[in-house]
CSV table of C-alpha atoms and ligand atoms in Angstrom, one decimal:
chain,number,residue,atom,x,y,z
E,12,MET,CA,14.3,-0.5,-4.2
E,13,THR,CA,14.4,-3.1,-7.0
E,14,VAL,CA,14.0,-6.8,-6.5
E,15,GLY,CA,17.5,-7.4,-8.0
E,16,LYS,CA,19.1,-5.0,-5.5
E,17,LEU,CA,17.2,-6.5,-2.5
E,18,SER,CA,18.2,-10.0,-3.4
E,19,GLY,CA,21.8,-8.8,-3.6
E,20,THR,CA,21.9,-7.5,-0.1
E,21,GLU,CA,23.8,-9.5,2.4
E,22,PHE,CA,20.7,-10.5,4.4
E,23,PHE,CA,18.7,-12.0,1.6
E,24,ALA,CA,19.5,-14.6,-1.0
E,25,PRO,CA,18.2,-14.8,-4.6
E,26,VAL,CA,16.3,-18.0,-5.4
E,27,VAL,CA,14.8,-17.1,-8.8
E,28,ILE,CA,15.3,-13.6,-10.2
E,29,THR,CA,13.8,-13.2,-13.7
E,30,GLU,CA,12.8,-9.5,-13.5
E,31,PRO,CA,15.6,-7.8,-11.4
E,32,ASN,CA,14.4,-4.3,-12.3
E,33,ARG,CA,11.0,-4.7,-10.8
E,34,GLU,CA,10.4,-2.0,-8.2
E,35,ILE,CA,9.2,-3.0,-4.8
E,36,ASP,CA,6.3,-0.9,-3.6
E,37,GLY,CA,5.2,-2.0,-0.2
E,38,VAL,CA,5.0,-5.4,1.6
E,39,TYR,CA,2.2,-7.9,2.3
E,40,ILE,CA,2.6,-10.8,4.7
E,41,GLY,CA,0.4,-13.9,4.7
E,42,ASP,CA,0.0,-17.6,4.0
E,43,LEU,CA,-3.6,-17.9,3.1
E,44,LEU,CA,-3.8,-17.5,-0.7
E,45,SER,CA,-7.1,-15.8,-1.0
E,46,TRP,CA,-6.1,-13.2,1.5
E,47,VAL,CA,-3.1,-12.5,-0.5
E,48,MET,CA,-5.2,-12.3,-3.7
E,49,GLY,CA,-7.6,-9.9,-2.0
E,50,ARG,CA,-5.3,-7.7,0.0
E,51,ALA,CA,-1.8,-7.6,-1.6
E,52,SER,CA,-1.2,-4.7,-4.0
E,53,SER,CA,0.5,-4.9,-7.3
E,54,GLY,CA,4.2,-4.4,-6.8
E,55,ASN,CA,4.3,-5.6,-3.2
E,56,ALA,CA,7.0,-7.9,-1.9
E,57,TRP,CA,5.0,-10.9,-0.5
E,58,ILE,CA,6.4,-12.6,2.6
E,59,THR,CA,5.2,-16.1,3.2
E,60,ILE,CA,6.3,-19.6,4.4
E,61,MET,CA,4.1,-21.3,1.8
E,62,SER,CA,6.2,-23.3,-0.7
E,63,ASN,CA,3.8,-25.3,-2.9
E,64,VAL,CA,3.5,-24.5,-6.6
E,65,ASN,CA,0.2,-22.5,-6.1
E,66,ILE,CA,2.2,-19.5,-4.8
E,67,LEU,CA,3.5,-19.0,-8.3
E,68,ALA,CA,0.0,-18.4,-9.8
E,69,VAL,CA,-0.9,-16.2,-6.9
E,70,ALA,CA,2.2,-14.0,-7.3
E,71,SER,CA,1.7,-13.8,-11.0
E,72,LEU,CA,-2.0,-12.9,-10.9
E,73,ALA,CA,-1.8,-10.6,-7.9
E,74,ASP,CA,1.2,-9.1,-9.7
E,75,THR,CA,3.5,-8.9,-6.7
E,76,ALA,CA,7.1,-7.8,-7.3
E,77,CYS,CA,8.5,-10.8,-5.6
E,78,ILE,CA,7.9,-13.6,-3.2
E,79,ILE,CA,10.1,-13.6,-0.1
E,80,LEU,CA,10.3,-17.0,1.5
E,81,ALA,CA,10.8,-16.6,5.2
E,82,GLU,CA,12.5,-19.0,7.6
E,83,ASN,CA,14.8,-20.3,4.9
E,84,VAL,CA,11.9,-22.3,3.5
E,85,ALA,CA,13.1,-24.3,0.5
E,86,LEU,CA,11.4,-24.9,-2.8
E,87,GLU,CA,11.2,-28.2,-4.7
E,88,GLN,CA,13.2,-28.2,-7.9
E,89,ASP,CA,10.1,-28.4,-10.1
E,90,VAL,CA,8.7,-25.3,-8.4
E,91,ILE,CA,11.9,-23.4,-9.1
E,92,GLU,CA,11.8,-24.5,-12.7
E,93,THR,CA,8.2,-23.3,-13.1
E,94,ALA,CA,9.0,-20.0,-11.4
E,95,LYS,CA,11.7,-19.4,-14.0
E,96,GLN,CA,9.2,-20.2,-16.8
E,97,LYS,CA,6.6,-17.9,-15.4
E,98,ASN,CA,9.0,-15.1,-14.6
E,99,ILE,CA,8.4,-15.0,-10.9
E,100,ASN,CA,11.0,-13.4,-8.7
E,101,ILE,CA,11.7,-15.3,-5.5
E,102,ILE,CA,14.0,-14.3,-2.6
E,103,SER,CA,15.0,-16.3,0.5
E,104,SER,CA,15.2,-14.9,4.0
E,105,PRO,CA,16.9,-16.7,6.8
E,106,VAL,CA,14.6,-15.4,9.5
E,107,GLY,CA,10.9,-15.3,10.4
E,108,MET,CA,8.2,-13.2,8.7
E,109,TYR,CA,8.3,-10.5,11.4
E,110,GLU,CA,12.1,-10.1,11.3
E,111,THR,CA,12.0,-10.2,7.5
E,112,ALA,CA,9.5,-7.4,7.5
E,113,VAL,CA,11.5,-5.3,10.0
E,114,MET,CA,14.6,-5.8,7.8
E,115,LEU,CA,12.6,-4.7,4.8
E,116,SER,CA,11.4,-1.5,6.5
E,117,THR,CA,15.0,-0.5,7.0
E,118,LEU,CA,15.9,-1.2,3.4
E,119,LEU,CA,13.0,0.0,1.4
U,26,MET,CA,-13.6,-3.6,-31.8
U,27,SER,CA,-17.3,-4.4,-32.2
U,28,GLU,CA,-16.9,-8.2,-32.3
U,29,VAL,CA,-16.6,-10.2,-29.2
U,30,LEU,CA,-13.4,-12.2,-28.5
U,31,ASN,CA,-13.9,-15.5,-26.8
U,32,PHE,CA,-11.5,-17.7,-24.9
U,33,HIS,CA,-12.7,-21.1,-23.8
U,34,PHE,CA,-11.0,-23.4,-21.2
U,35,ASP,CA,-11.7,-26.8,-19.8
U,36,VAL,CA,-10.7,-26.7,-16.2
U,37,ASP,CA,-9.3,-30.0,-15.1
U,38,HIS,CA,-10.0,-31.3,-11.7
U,39,GLU,CA,-7.1,-33.7,-11.4
U,40,ASP,CA,-4.1,-31.5,-10.6
U,41,PHE,CA,-5.2,-29.1,-7.8
U,42,THR,CA,-1.6,-28.7,-6.7
U,43,SER,CA,-1.0,-26.6,-9.8
U,44,ALA,CA,-4.4,-25.2,-10.7
U,45,GLY,CA,-4.9,-21.8,-12.2
U,46,GLN,CA,-3.6,-22.4,-15.7
U,47,ALA,CA,-6.6,-20.9,-17.4
U,48,SER,CA,-6.4,-17.7,-15.4
U,49,VAL,CA,-2.7,-17.4,-16.1
U,50,GLN,CA,-3.4,-17.8,-19.8
U,51,VAL,CA,-6.2,-15.2,-19.8
U,52,LYS,CA,-3.8,-12.8,-18.1
U,53,LYS,CA,-1.4,-13.3,-21.0
U,54,ASN,CA,-4.1,-12.9,-23.7
U,55,LEU,CA,-5.5,-9.7,-22.1
U,56,ARG,CA,-2.0,-8.3,-22.0
U,57,GLN,CA,-1.5,-9.0,-25.7
U,58,LEU,CA,-4.8,-7.1,-26.3
U,59,GLY,CA,-3.2,-4.1,-24.6
U,60,LEU,CA,-5.8,-3.7,-21.8
U,61,PRO,CA,-5.0,-1.6,-18.8
U,62,PRO,CA,-3.0,-3.5,-16.1
U,63,GLU,CA,-5.5,-2.8,-13.3
U,64,ILE,CA,-8.3,-4.3,-15.4
U,65,ILE,CA,-6.2,-7.3,-16.2
U,66,ARG,CA,-5.3,-7.8,-12.6
U,67,ARG,CA,-9.0,-7.7,-11.5
U,68,VAL,CA,-10.1,-10.1,-14.2
U,69,SER,CA,-7.3,-12.6,-13.5
U,70,ILE,CA,-7.8,-12.6,-9.7
U,71,ALA,CA,-11.6,-13.0,-10.0
U,72,MET,CA,-11.1,-15.8,-12.6
U,73,TYR,CA,-8.4,-17.5,-10.5
U,74,GLU,CA,-10.7,-17.7,-7.5
U,75,GLY,CA,-13.5,-19.1,-9.6
U,76,GLU,CA,-11.2,-21.6,-11.3
U,77,ILE,CA,-9.7,-22.8,-8.0
U,78,ASN,CA,-13.2,-23.2,-6.6
U,79,MET,CA,-14.2,-25.4,-9.6
U,80,VAL,CA,-11.1,-27.5,-9.1
U,81,ILE,CA,-11.3,-28.0,-5.3
U,82,HIS,CA,-15.1,-27.9,-4.7
U,83,ALA,CA,-16.6,-29.1,-8.0
U,84,GLY,CA,-14.3,-31.6,-9.8
U,85,GLY,CA,-13.5,-29.2,-12.6
U,86,GLY,CA,-15.7,-27.3,-15.1
U,87,THR,CA,-15.4,-24.9,-18.0
U,88,ALA,CA,-14.5,-21.2,-18.2
U,89,ASP,CA,-15.4,-18.8,-21.0
U,90,VAL,CA,-14.0,-15.3,-21.2
U,91,ASN,CA,-15.7,-12.8,-23.5
U,92,VAL,CA,-13.9,-9.6,-24.3
U,93,THR,CA,-16.2,-6.8,-25.6
U,94,GLU,CA,-15.7,-3.2,-26.1
U,95,ASP,CA,-17.3,-2.3,-22.8
U,96,TYR,CA,-16.4,-5.1,-20.4
U,97,ILE,CA,-14.7,-8.5,-19.9
U,98,GLU,CA,-17.1,-11.3,-19.0
U,99,ILE,CA,-16.1,-14.5,-17.2
U,100,ILE,CA,-18.5,-17.4,-17.3
U,101,LEU,CA,-17.8,-20.4,-15.1
U,102,LYS,CA,-19.8,-23.6,-15.3
U,103,ASP,CA,-19.5,-26.8,-13.4
U,104,HIS,CA,-21.4,-30.0,-12.6
U,105,GLY,CA,-20.2,-30.3,-9.1
U,106,PRO,CA,-22.3,-30.6,-5.9
U,107,GLY,CA,-23.7,-27.1,-6.0
U,108,ILE,CA,-23.9,-24.6,-3.2
U,109,LYS,CA,-26.7,-25.0,-0.7
U,110,ASP,CA,-26.7,-21.5,0.8
U,111,ILE,CA,-25.2,-19.0,-1.6
U,112,ASP,CA,-25.5,-16.1,0.9
U,113,GLN,CA,-23.5,-18.0,3.4
U,114,ALA,CA,-20.9,-19.1,0.9
U,115,MET,CA,-20.4,-15.4,-0.1
U,116,GLN,CA,-19.5,-14.5,3.5
U,117,GLU,CA,-15.9,-13.9,4.3
U,118,GLY,CA,-14.5,-16.8,6.2
U,119,PHE,CA,-17.1,-19.4,5.2
U,120,SER,CA,-15.4,-22.5,3.8
U,121,THR,CA,-16.0,-26.3,3.6
U,122,ALA,CA,-12.4,-27.0,2.4
U,123,THR,CA,-10.7,-30.1,3.7
U,124,ASP,CA,-7.5,-30.1,5.7
U,125,THR,CA,-5.5,-31.3,2.7
U,126,ILE,CA,-6.7,-28.3,0.7
U,127,ARG,CA,-6.1,-26.0,3.7
U,128,SER,CA,-2.6,-27.2,4.0
U,129,LEU,CA,-1.9,-25.8,0.5
U,130,GLY,CA,-3.1,-22.3,1.6
U,131,PHE,CA,-6.7,-22.5,0.3
U,132,GLY,CA,-9.8,-22.5,2.5
U,133,ALA,CA,-9.8,-19.0,4.0
U,134,GLY,CA,-13.3,-18.5,2.7
U,135,MET,CA,-12.2,-15.4,0.8
U,136,GLY,CA,-12.5,-16.6,-2.8
U,137,LEU,CA,-16.1,-15.7,-3.5
U,138,PRO,CA,-15.8,-12.4,-1.6
U,139,ASN,CA,-12.8,-11.6,-3.7
U,140,MET,CA,-14.7,-12.3,-6.9
U,141,LYS,CA,-17.4,-10.0,-5.8
U,142,ARG,CA,-14.9,-7.3,-4.8
U,143,TYR,CA,-12.9,-7.3,-8.0
U,144,THR,CA,-15.7,-7.3,-10.4
U,145,ASP,CA,-18.5,-4.8,-11.3
U,146,TYR,CA,-21.2,-7.5,-11.7
U,147,MET,CA,-21.5,-11.0,-10.4
U,148,THR,CA,-24.3,-13.6,-10.4
U,149,VAL,CA,-24.1,-17.0,-8.8
U,150,GLN,CA,-26.7,-19.7,-9.8
U,151,SER,CA,-26.4,-23.0,-8.1
U,152,VAL,CA,-28.5,-26.2,-7.8
U,153,VAL,CA,-27.6,-28.8,-5.3
U,154,GLY,CA,-26.7,-32.0,-7.0
U,155,GLU,CA,-26.5,-30.3,-10.4
U,156,GLY,CA,-23.8,-27.7,-10.4
U,157,THR,CA,-22.9,-24.0,-10.3
U,158,ASP,CA,-22.9,-21.2,-12.9
U,159,ILE,CA,-21.1,-18.0,-12.1
U,160,THR,CA,-21.0,-14.9,-14.4
U,161,MET,CA,-18.7,-12.0,-13.6
U,162,ARG,CA,-18.0,-8.8,-15.5
U,163,VAL,CA,-15.3,-6.2,-15.2
U,164,ASN,CA,-16.1,-2.9,-17.0
U,165,ILE,CA,-13.4,-1.6,-19.2
U,166,ASN,CA,-14.2,2.1,-18.8
M,13,ATP,N1,-18.0,-24.2,-7.7
M,13,ATP,C1,-18.4,-24.5,-6.5
M,13,ATP,N2,-19.1,-25.7,-6.3
M,13,ATP,C2,-19.5,-26.1,-5.1
M,13,ATP,N3,-19.2,-25.4,-3.9
M,13,ATP,C3,-18.6,-24.2,-4.0
M,13,ATP,C4,-18.1,-23.7,-5.3
M,13,ATP,N4,-17.5,-22.5,-5.1
M,13,ATP,C5,-17.5,-22.3,-3.8
M,13,ATP,N5,-18.2,-23.3,-3.1
M,13,ATP,C6,-18.5,-23.3,-1.7
M,13,ATP,O1,-18.5,-22.0,-1.1
M,13,ATP,C7,-17.5,-22.0,-0.1
M,13,ATP,C8,-16.8,-20.6,-0.1
M,13,ATP,O2,-16.1,-20.4,-1.3
M,13,ATP,P1,-14.8,-19.5,-1.2
M,13,ATP,O3,-14.1,-19.5,-2.5
M,13,ATP,O4,-15.3,-18.1,-0.7
M,13,ATP,O5,-13.9,-20.1,-0.1
M,13,ATP,P2,-12.9,-21.4,-0.1
M,13,ATP,O6,-12.8,-21.8,-1.6
M,13,ATP,O7,-13.5,-22.4,0.8
M,13,ATP,O8,-11.6,-20.8,0.4
M,13,ATP,P3,-10.6,-19.8,-0.4
M,13,ATP,O9,-11.3,-19.4,-1.6
M,13,ATP,O10,-10.4,-18.7,0.6
M,13,ATP,O11,-9.3,-20.6,-0.6
M,13,ATP,C9,-16.6,-23.2,-0.4
M,13,ATP,O12,-15.9,-23.6,0.8
M,13,ATP,C10,-17.6,-24.2,-0.9
M,13,ATP,O13,-18.3,-24.8,0.2
M,14,MG,MG1,-12.3,-20.5,-3.0
């Protein structure tokens, strides 16, 4: 499934979608940035509750398809602006990381 | 391409909330050179971990990236506190990061192990009180 399609489902909400056609290939869950760097695969949807600006560099360099912010975690406006500039896809989920992953497993 | 392409960066220590600029730039440059995505990914992740380490542990430093026909080389130099026990620092989970830095998601003690994992060659030279030099290489073929 593409990021654009996922963000358009009823359950999830788009936050920043700059590359809607990016295909999601697997999921990685984690908040410790070096674990994500070391273990997430290119094309993964990355589920986290981290919201500081460093997640953008991690998503970009680890080449994840999108960040999924669990628990309705909100981003500061400047982080949203930077995400747009850096072409980082971000989706919001209203539930926790586990429930988000369960939902993804039914959709992907 | 027999000549070596070099990119130089001064890594600022001040803004550790948005560090990683040099690595993001290198990713862009390597893309423009048309290198394979998996090579670019390995180089940028290894460089990012080293760049962040210079920012949070060493008060900044310099990064040089050399692109040759055979490999991409990343040279990081700082004049920070140095690493007392390099073997210990290379172990997964070892970290001296402060609570403030941990609250940003750093401090898992996985940075140096990632650098090792994603590169084909890595040396760490460090003198306590003088600084740390790290050289990494990712082979292109
Ligand atoms: N450039 C450096 N100067 C001084 N000490 C360093 C430097 N790089 C690493 N270290 C030391 O080595 C330890 C391990 O580094 P490593 O990158 O593996 O983990 P970390 O930076 O603490 O956490 P993480 O990288 O997972 O966010 C650091 O906590 C720090 O004590
Ligand atoms: Mg580190």
